[in-house]
Tab-separated table of C-alpha atoms and ligand atoms in Angstrom:
chain	number	residue	atom	x	y	z
A	30	MET	CA	-4.830	-5.266	-24.908
A	31	LYS	CA	-2.435	-6.894	-22.443
A	32	ILE	CA	-0.656	-4.769	-19.858
A	33	LEU	CA	2.246	-5.942	-17.741
A	34	ALA	CA	2.023	-4.011	-14.460
A	35	ILE	CA	4.686	-3.512	-11.800
A	36	GLU	CA	4.123	-2.310	-8.216
A	37	SER	CA	6.880	-1.722	-5.635
A	38	SER	CA	5.734	1.316	-3.634
A	39	CYS	CA	6.082	-0.241	-0.173
A	40	ASP	CA	6.845	-3.775	1.002
A	41	GLU	CA	5.266	-5.876	-1.737
A	42	THR	CA	7.089	-6.631	-4.990
A	43	ALA	CA	4.255	-7.298	-7.403
A	44	CYS	CA	3.704	-7.971	-11.088
A	45	ALA	CA	0.511	-8.783	-12.975
A	46	VAL	CA	-0.671	-9.276	-16.530
A	47	VAL	CA	-4.089	-7.704	-17.045
A	48	GLU	CA	-6.192	-7.772	-20.202
A	49	ASP	CA	-8.407	-4.789	-21.090
A	50	GLY	CA	-8.314	-3.382	-17.566
A	51	ALA	CA	-10.393	-6.117	-15.948
A	52	LYS	CA	-9.263	-9.640	-16.806
A	53	VAL	CA	-6.420	-10.681	-14.517
A	54	LEU	CA	-4.254	-13.271	-16.280
A	55	SER	CA	-1.736	-13.374	-13.436
A	56	ASN	CA	-1.147	-11.549	-10.166
A	57	ILE	CA	2.101	-12.304	-8.338
A	58	VAL	CA	2.872	-10.669	-4.998
A	59	ALA	CA	6.144	-11.273	-3.134
A	60	SER	CA	5.551	-9.988	0.360
A	61	GLN	CA	8.346	-8.857	2.669
A	62	ILE	CA	6.120	-8.689	5.737
A	63	GLU	CA	7.854	-11.480	7.658
A	64	GLU	CA	11.150	-9.564	7.568
A	65	HIS	CA	9.690	-6.121	8.410
A	66	LYS	CA	7.694	-7.694	11.258
A	67	LEU	CA	10.966	-8.121	13.152
A	68	TYR	CA	11.308	-4.320	13.276
A	69	GLY	CA	7.633	-3.509	13.937
A	70	GLY	CA	7.265	-1.649	10.640
A	71	VAL	CA	8.661	-1.256	7.136
A	72	VAL	CA	12.401	-0.501	7.036
A	73	PRO	CA	12.794	1.479	3.772
A	74	GLU	CA	16.296	0.340	2.877
A	75	ILE	CA	15.435	-3.310	3.426
A	76	ALA	CA	12.316	-2.845	1.272
A	77	SER	CA	14.385	-1.438	-1.618
A	78	ARG	CA	16.952	-4.207	-1.391
A	79	ARG	CA	14.312	-6.951	-1.386
A	80	HIS	CA	12.560	-5.355	-4.386
A	81	THR	CA	15.872	-5.375	-6.255
A	82	GLU	CA	16.406	-9.047	-5.420
A	83	ASN	CA	12.854	-10.151	-6.195
A	84	ILE	CA	11.678	-8.123	-9.150
A	85	CYS	CA	13.087	-10.295	-11.969
A	86	ARG	CA	11.590	-13.532	-10.678
A	87	VAL	CA	8.270	-11.854	-9.854
A	88	VAL	CA	7.980	-10.507	-13.423
A	89	LYS	CA	9.016	-13.877	-14.889
A	90	SER	CA	6.427	-15.681	-12.735
A	91	ALA	CA	3.708	-13.253	-13.815
A	92	LEU	CA	4.470	-13.889	-17.497
A	93	ILE	CA	4.605	-17.664	-17.000
A	94	GLU	CA	1.343	-17.765	-15.063
A	95	ALA	CA	-0.348	-15.596	-17.704
A	96	ASP	CA	1.053	-17.890	-20.399
A	97	THR	CA	2.195	-14.746	-22.189
A	98	SER	CA	5.540	-13.776	-23.697
A	99	LEU	CA	6.967	-10.283	-23.376
A	100	ASP	CA	6.403	-9.819	-27.116
A	101	GLU	CA	2.656	-10.247	-26.606
A	102	ILE	CA	2.567	-7.446	-24.020
A	103	ASP	CA	1.112	-4.189	-25.425
A	104	ALA	CA	2.226	-1.786	-22.690
A	105	ILE	CA	4.056	-1.655	-19.369
A	106	ALA	CA	2.437	0.100	-16.426
A	107	VAL	CA	4.333	1.005	-13.282
A	108	THR	CA	3.558	2.677	-9.957
A	109	TYR	CA	5.659	5.861	-9.861
A	110	ALA	CA	3.983	7.678	-6.915
A	111	PRO	CA	3.305	7.953	-4.013
A	112	GLY	CA	5.298	5.655	-1.730
A	113	LEU	CA	8.740	4.961	-0.290
A	114	ILE	CA	11.119	6.602	-2.726
A	115	GLY	CA	13.793	3.901	-2.746
A	116	ALA	CA	11.134	1.219	-3.164
A	117	LEU	CA	9.377	3.038	-6.016
A	118	LEU	CA	12.680	3.610	-7.824
A	119	VAL	CA	13.279	-0.130	-8.171
A	120	GLY	CA	9.969	-0.697	-10.007
A	121	VAL	CA	10.304	2.477	-12.073
A	122	SER	CA	13.867	1.704	-13.187
A	123	TYR	CA	12.996	-1.897	-14.001
A	124	ALA	CA	9.879	-0.911	-15.987
A	125	LYS	CA	11.831	1.722	-17.892
A	126	GLY	CA	14.514	-0.803	-18.831
A	127	LEU	CA	11.915	-3.311	-19.969
A	128	ALA	CA	9.964	-0.736	-22.001
A	129	PHE	CA	13.179	0.485	-23.631
A	130	ALA	CA	14.519	-2.982	-24.415
A	131	LYS	CA	11.231	-4.224	-25.881
A	132	ASN	CA	10.161	-0.880	-27.358
A	133	LYS	CA	6.810	-0.866	-25.505
A	134	PRO	CA	4.786	2.126	-24.314
A	135	LEU	CA	5.372	2.959	-20.643
A	136	VAL	CA	2.388	4.107	-18.555
A	137	PRO	CA	3.008	5.795	-15.170
A	138	VAL	CA	0.320	4.929	-12.604
A	139	HIS	CA	-0.563	6.625	-9.301
A	140	HIS	CA	-0.768	4.069	-6.470
A	141	ILE	CA	-4.039	5.394	-5.019
A	142	ALA	CA	-5.642	5.499	-8.464
A	143	GLY	CA	-4.606	1.839	-8.649
A	144	HIS	CA	-6.331	1.010	-5.345
A	145	ILE	CA	-9.514	2.636	-6.670
A	146	ALA	CA	-9.209	0.723	-9.973
A	147	ALA	CA	-9.076	-2.610	-8.099
A	148	ASN	CA	-12.853	-2.212	-8.077
A	149	TYR	CA	-13.023	-2.347	-11.891
A	150	ILE	CA	-11.572	-5.859	-11.658
A	151	SER	CA	-13.983	-7.010	-8.962
A	152	HIS	CA	-16.992	-5.202	-10.502
A	153	PRO	CA	-16.755	-4.953	-14.299
A	154	LYS	CA	-20.044	-3.019	-14.458
A	155	LEU	CA	-18.707	-0.199	-12.236
A	156	LYS	CA	-18.227	3.082	-14.094
A	157	PRO	CA	-17.408	6.607	-12.902
A	158	PRO	CA	-18.637	8.999	-11.669
A	159	TYR	CA	-18.862	7.805	-8.059
A	160	LEU	CA	-17.680	8.696	-4.571
A	161	CYS	CA	-14.796	6.653	-3.168
A	162	LEU	CA	-13.456	6.138	0.340
A	163	VAL	CA	-9.755	5.264	0.061
A	164	VAL	CA	-8.360	3.814	3.274
A	165	SER	CA	-4.848	2.389	3.292
A	166	GLY	CA	-1.714	2.395	5.400
A	167	GLY	CA	-0.663	5.790	4.071
A	168	HIS	CA	-3.917	7.474	3.021
A	169	SER	CA	-7.467	8.162	4.156
A	170	HIS	CA	-9.323	10.083	1.483
A	171	ILE	CA	-12.824	10.744	0.294
A	172	VAL	CA	-12.494	11.187	-3.447
A	173	GLU	CA	-14.886	12.162	-6.200
A	174	VAL	CA	-13.920	9.909	-9.109
A	175	LEU	CA	-15.086	12.123	-11.980
A	176	ASP	CA	-13.985	9.759	-14.710
A	177	TYR	CA	-11.380	6.998	-15.050
A	178	THR	CA	-8.468	9.427	-14.782
A	179	ARG	CA	-9.825	12.548	-13.034
A	180	TYR	CA	-10.272	12.964	-9.304
A	181	ARG	CA	-11.289	15.562	-6.744
A	182	VAL	CA	-10.160	14.932	-3.174
A	183	VAL	CA	-12.964	16.229	-0.936
A	184	GLY	CA	-11.595	15.070	2.405
A	185	LYS	CA	-8.438	13.600	3.872
A	186	THR	CA	-6.791	12.791	7.154
A	187	ARG	CA	-5.065	15.581	8.998
A	188	ASP	CA	-2.767	13.201	10.869
A	189	ASP	CA	-2.616	9.386	10.834
A	190	ALA	CA	-4.100	7.315	8.031
A	191	ALA	CA	-6.748	4.785	9.089
A	192	GLY	CA	-4.419	1.829	8.412
A	193	GLU	CA	-1.594	3.480	10.327
A	194	CYS	CA	-3.949	3.925	13.287
A	195	PHE	CA	-4.988	0.243	13.119
A	196	ASP	CA	-1.310	-0.744	13.061
A	197	LYS	CA	-0.347	1.462	16.022
A	198	VAL	CA	-3.268	0.272	18.143
A	199	ALA	CA	-2.413	-3.327	17.222
A	200	ARG	CA	1.172	-2.764	18.333
A	201	THR	CA	-0.017	-1.328	21.665
A	202	LEU	CA	-2.110	-4.475	22.156
A	203	GLY	CA	0.897	-6.663	21.330
A	204	TYR	CA	-0.052	-7.868	17.854
A	205	PRO	CA	2.526	-8.189	15.051
A	206	TYR	CA	2.990	-5.739	12.164
A	207	PRO	CA	0.931	-4.922	10.165
A	208	GLY	CA	-1.740	-5.237	12.809
A	209	GLY	CA	-4.952	-4.298	10.984
A	210	LYS	CA	-5.954	-7.869	10.286
A	211	TYR	CA	-5.191	-8.950	13.886
A	212	ILE	CA	-7.462	-6.200	15.224
A	213	ASP	CA	-10.128	-7.375	12.778
A	214	GLU	CA	-9.838	-10.969	14.046
A	215	ALA	CA	-9.754	-9.976	17.725
A	216	ALA	CA	-12.728	-7.618	17.255
A	217	LYS	CA	-14.901	-10.555	16.201
A	218	LYS	CA	-14.513	-11.992	19.713
A	219	GLY	CA	-14.942	-8.740	21.688
A	220	SER	CA	-17.652	-6.306	22.740
A	221	LYS	CA	-18.058	-3.170	20.602
A	222	SER	CA	-19.598	-1.285	23.506
A	223	ALA	CA	-16.991	-2.132	26.156
A	224	TYR	CA	-15.093	1.155	25.705
A	225	LYS	CA	-15.988	4.579	24.362
A	226	PHE	CA	-13.324	6.253	22.240
A	227	PRO	CA	-13.563	9.878	21.096
A	228	HIS	CA	-15.138	11.003	17.838
A	229	PRO	CA	-12.894	13.942	16.905
A	230	LYS	CA	-14.548	17.323	16.394
A	231	LEU	CA	-12.814	19.107	13.530
A	232	THR	CA	-13.211	22.668	12.403
A	233	GLY	CA	-12.951	23.497	8.704
A	234	ASN	CA	-13.566	20.834	6.073
A	235	GLU	CA	-16.270	18.531	7.463
A	236	TYR	CA	-15.049	15.580	5.346
A	237	ASP	CA	-11.535	15.552	6.814
A	238	PHE	CA	-10.488	12.818	9.222
A	239	SER	CA	-8.304	12.744	12.320
A	240	PHE	CA	-7.298	9.462	13.905
A	241	SER	CA	-4.463	10.458	16.228
A	242	GLY	CA	-6.829	11.233	19.147
A	243	ILE	CA	-8.392	7.773	19.014
A	244	LYS	CA	-4.958	6.179	18.816
A	245	THR	CA	-3.790	8.152	21.869
A	246	ALA	CA	-6.959	7.243	23.783
A	247	VAL	CA	-6.321	3.529	23.206
A	248	ILE	CA	-2.629	3.833	24.132
A	249	ASN	CA	-3.530	5.712	27.345
A	250	LEU	CA	-6.182	3.144	28.261
A	251	VAL	CA	-3.763	0.253	27.836
A	252	HIS	CA	-0.874	1.972	29.657
A	253	ASN	CA	-3.040	3.158	32.561
A	254	ALA	CA	-4.428	-0.332	33.024
A	255	SER	CA	-0.958	-1.865	33.021
A	256	GLN	CA	0.337	0.708	35.542
A	257	LYS	CA	-2.517	-0.163	37.876
A	258	GLY	CA	-1.974	-3.850	37.293
A	259	GLU	CA	-5.466	-4.178	35.825
A	260	GLU	CA	-6.280	-6.691	33.118
A	261	ILE	CA	-7.736	-5.409	29.889
A	262	VAL	CA	-9.624	-7.615	27.502
A	263	LYS	CA	-7.764	-7.044	24.236
A	264	GLU	CA	-10.687	-8.284	22.164
A	265	ASP	CA	-12.972	-5.683	23.759
A	266	VAL	CA	-10.495	-2.880	23.051
A	267	ALA	CA	-10.112	-4.087	19.453
A	268	ALA	CA	-13.880	-4.321	18.909
A	269	SER	CA	-14.590	-0.896	20.455
A	270	PHE	CA	-11.735	0.727	18.512
A	271	GLN	CA	-12.776	-0.850	15.222
A	272	LYS	CA	-16.376	0.255	15.769
A	273	THR	CA	-15.259	3.854	16.410
A	274	VAL	CA	-13.123	4.000	13.252
A	275	SER	CA	-15.818	2.292	11.138
A	276	ASP	CA	-18.477	4.708	12.419
A	277	ILE	CA	-16.334	7.751	11.644
A	278	LEU	CA	-15.415	6.568	8.142
A	279	ALA	CA	-19.023	5.707	7.289
A	280	GLU	CA	-20.417	8.908	8.822
A	281	LYS	CA	-18.149	11.212	6.781
A	282	LEU	CA	-18.586	9.167	3.614
A	283	MET	CA	-22.386	9.297	3.902
A	284	ALA	CA	-22.365	13.037	4.638
A	285	ALA	CA	-20.215	13.669	1.546
A	286	ALA	CA	-22.441	11.425	-0.600
A	287	GLU	CA	-25.590	13.214	0.544
A	288	ASN	CA	-24.203	16.721	0.138
A	289	LEU	CA	-22.418	16.104	-3.165
A	290	GLY	CA	-25.256	14.060	-4.644
A	291	TYR	CA	-23.677	10.615	-5.111
A	292	ASN	CA	-25.617	7.353	-4.832
A	293	LYS	CA	-22.807	5.158	-6.129
A	294	ILE	CA	-20.213	4.439	-3.417
A	295	VAL	CA	-16.860	2.657	-3.659
A	296	VAL	CA	-14.353	1.645	-0.975
A	297	ALA	CA	-10.657	0.941	-1.707
A	298	GLY	CA	-7.272	0.321	-0.061
A	299	GLY	CA	-5.903	-2.119	2.505
A	300	VAL	CA	-8.398	-1.166	5.227
A	301	SER	CA	-11.286	-1.960	2.862
A	302	ALA	CA	-10.556	-5.577	3.880
A	303	ASN	CA	-11.756	-4.771	7.397
A	304	SER	CA	-14.972	-6.597	8.260
A	305	GLY	CA	-16.228	-3.821	10.569
A	306	VAL	CA	-15.656	-1.103	7.955
A	307	ARG	CA	-17.281	-3.210	5.232
A	308	ALA	CA	-20.333	-4.027	7.364
A	309	LYS	CA	-20.863	-0.469	8.574
A	310	VAL	CA	-20.519	1.137	5.139
A	311	LYS	CA	-22.837	-1.517	3.685
A	312	LYS	CA	-25.447	-0.923	6.390
A	313	GLU	CA	-25.426	2.845	5.813
A	314	CYS	CA	-25.561	2.453	2.014
A	315	ASP	CA	-28.441	-0.048	2.263
A	316	LYS	CA	-30.352	2.365	4.496
A	317	ARG	CA	-30.109	5.070	1.827
A	318	GLY	CA	-30.516	2.833	-1.217
A	319	TYR	CA	-26.982	3.581	-2.437
A	320	GLU	CA	-25.138	1.157	-4.684
A	321	LEU	CA	-21.936	-0.063	-2.995
A	322	PHE	CA	-18.784	-1.566	-4.536
A	323	MET	CA	-15.853	-2.995	-2.555
A	324	PRO	CA	-12.845	-4.948	-3.862
A	325	GLU	CA	-12.523	-8.701	-3.417
A	326	PHE	CA	-10.169	-9.391	-0.503
A	327	LYS	CA	-7.233	-10.320	-2.741
A	328	TYR	CA	-7.343	-6.856	-4.365
A	329	CYS	CA	-7.707	-4.770	-1.171
A	330	GLY	CA	-4.017	-4.669	-0.240
A	331	ASP	CA	-1.097	-3.768	-2.492
A	332	ASN	CA	-0.958	-5.742	-5.733
A	333	ALA	CA	-0.054	-5.125	-9.370
A	334	ALA	CA	-3.375	-6.224	-10.906
A	335	MET	CA	-4.891	-2.933	-9.724
A	336	ILE	CA	-2.007	-1.057	-11.410
A	337	GLY	CA	-2.729	-2.983	-14.615
A	338	ALA	CA	-6.415	-2.030	-14.379
A	339	GLN	CA	-5.684	1.666	-13.879
A	340	GLY	CA	-2.827	1.478	-16.408
A	341	TYR	CA	-5.362	0.450	-19.057
A	342	TYR	CA	-7.501	3.549	-18.494
A	343	ASP	CA	-4.414	5.769	-18.274
A	344	TYR	CA	-3.200	4.261	-21.549
A	345	LEU	CA	-6.556	4.968	-23.218
A	346	ALA	CA	-6.371	8.546	-21.903
A	347	GLY	CA	-3.006	8.907	-23.653
A	348	LYS	CA	-0.780	8.952	-20.559
A	349	ARG	CA	2.772	7.948	-21.393
A	350	ALA	CA	6.129	8.232	-19.681
A	351	ASP	CA	9.403	8.645	-21.499
A	352	GLU	CA	12.838	7.521	-20.394
A	353	SER	CA	13.113	10.411	-17.960
A	354	LEU	CA	10.323	9.054	-15.697
A	355	ASN	CA	11.199	9.474	-12.018
A	356	ALA	CA	9.579	8.232	-8.802
A	357	ILE	CA	7.732	10.712	-6.562
A	358	ALA	CA	7.254	10.079	-2.831
A	359	THR	CA	4.268	12.413	-2.352
A	360	LEU	CA	1.827	13.327	-5.095
A	361	SER	CA	-1.861	14.210	-4.835
A	362	LEU	CA	-4.375	12.385	-7.005
A	363	GLU	CA	-5.457	15.799	-8.221
A	364	ASP	CA	-1.997	16.566	-9.646
A	365	ILE	CA	-1.592	13.614	-11.995
B	15	KG4	O1	-3.297	-0.403	0.827
B	15	KG4	P1	-2.284	-1.087	1.670
B	15	KG4	O2	-2.007	-2.548	1.417
B	15	KG4	O3	-0.908	-0.350	1.626
B	15	KG4	C1	-0.813	1.040	1.531
B	15	KG4	O4	-0.959	1.567	0.401
B	15	KG4	O5	-0.624	1.638	2.609
B	15	KG4	O6	-2.783	-0.903	3.171
B	15	KG4	C2	-2.091	-1.479	4.243
B	15	KG4	C3	-2.870	-1.188	5.502
B	15	KG4	C4	-2.120	-1.607	6.752
B	15	KG4	O7	-2.171	-0.532	7.663
B	15	KG4	C5	-2.896	-2.817	7.244
B	15	KG4	O8	-2.851	-3.013	8.630
B	15	KG4	C6	-4.287	-2.459	6.786
B	15	KG4	O9	-4.111	-1.932	5.498
B	15	KG4	N1	-5.181	-3.636	6.766
B	15	KG4	C7	-6.249	-3.766	7.568
B	15	KG4	C8	-6.810	-5.037	7.305
B	15	KG4	N2	-6.056	-5.628	6.337
B	15	KG4	C9	-5.052	-4.747	6.018
B	15	KG4	N3	-6.763	-2.916	8.481
B	15	KG4	C10	-7.863	-3.309	9.126
B	15	KG4	N4	-8.450	-4.519	8.948
B	15	KG4	C11	-7.973	-5.402	8.046
B	15	KG4	N5	-8.579	-6.574	7.855
B	16	ZN	ZN1	-1.468	0.614	-1.112
């Protein structure tokens, strides 16, 4: 079956046509990054306005590239939560109109479930159950994926998400928004052992994360150096920071896998593009003989192909939205 998927939860207007949850016939992403860069982060109202301007041509391009007419589409999937509310509403309203006009089933998809499902595209043999580390700009979760549509969140961040922390550290070092990929590039040229940043000690749930302390440590280091007129080597800060975050993510993920009895591990979300995170998680999985799945780079960040992949499994599970579908800014994976 062919699903037309729409994603507009943040600053990417995206549409894809996906066949049977894994075959991507088209995947169009109109990014607004260049405009948001000017403000050092996503400006919600601008994001909504650009989605409104771009969505028709993005959907048309996706159909043309897939060589598919709207009549050949079997269902429409749309991200309805979580995300920026005004941004989500554009995709939701558009998808509802399209489903109504063409009398197609409408499937509401959770954005994080979509990030996880990106792995079904990159690895068609992957099947639940498995343990997944979801690291994006808004979320850092360790999730038990029980089946294609059921999740148990076993750990999450208590403050900043991993991607948010990358972006704030990048900004402190003078890189543009979103800075994760600049840190990744700089880290390749720096020394991982140049600086020691704190590994937070948390009480309570041992699988929870906290990244605000590391962020503050980097900001303090950079500001203290500039007050004293000392030079810092940005590449060394980036490499040491990236190593700290990668170590923490891998450490908690491995502890959860061992204690909960998983030997199949998946990574998802924008930060899964990070070379340090990928290498560290791979090393730890290899050591233990765990099977590891990570998305291809083009499916790490926000895109609609992943929504089409998850939409397929949601469709099979009987999930449907009617004309009253609304967008939701915050919604746990466990409540869908
Ligand atoms: O999943 P995503 O595209 O959007 C959200 O759902 O939030 O994730 C975006 C985040 C940003 O914080 C961005 O800086 C980060 O992913 N990111 C990276 C890399 N590429 C994107 N962080 C570290 N290293 C990268 N190579
Ligand atoms: Zn995302």
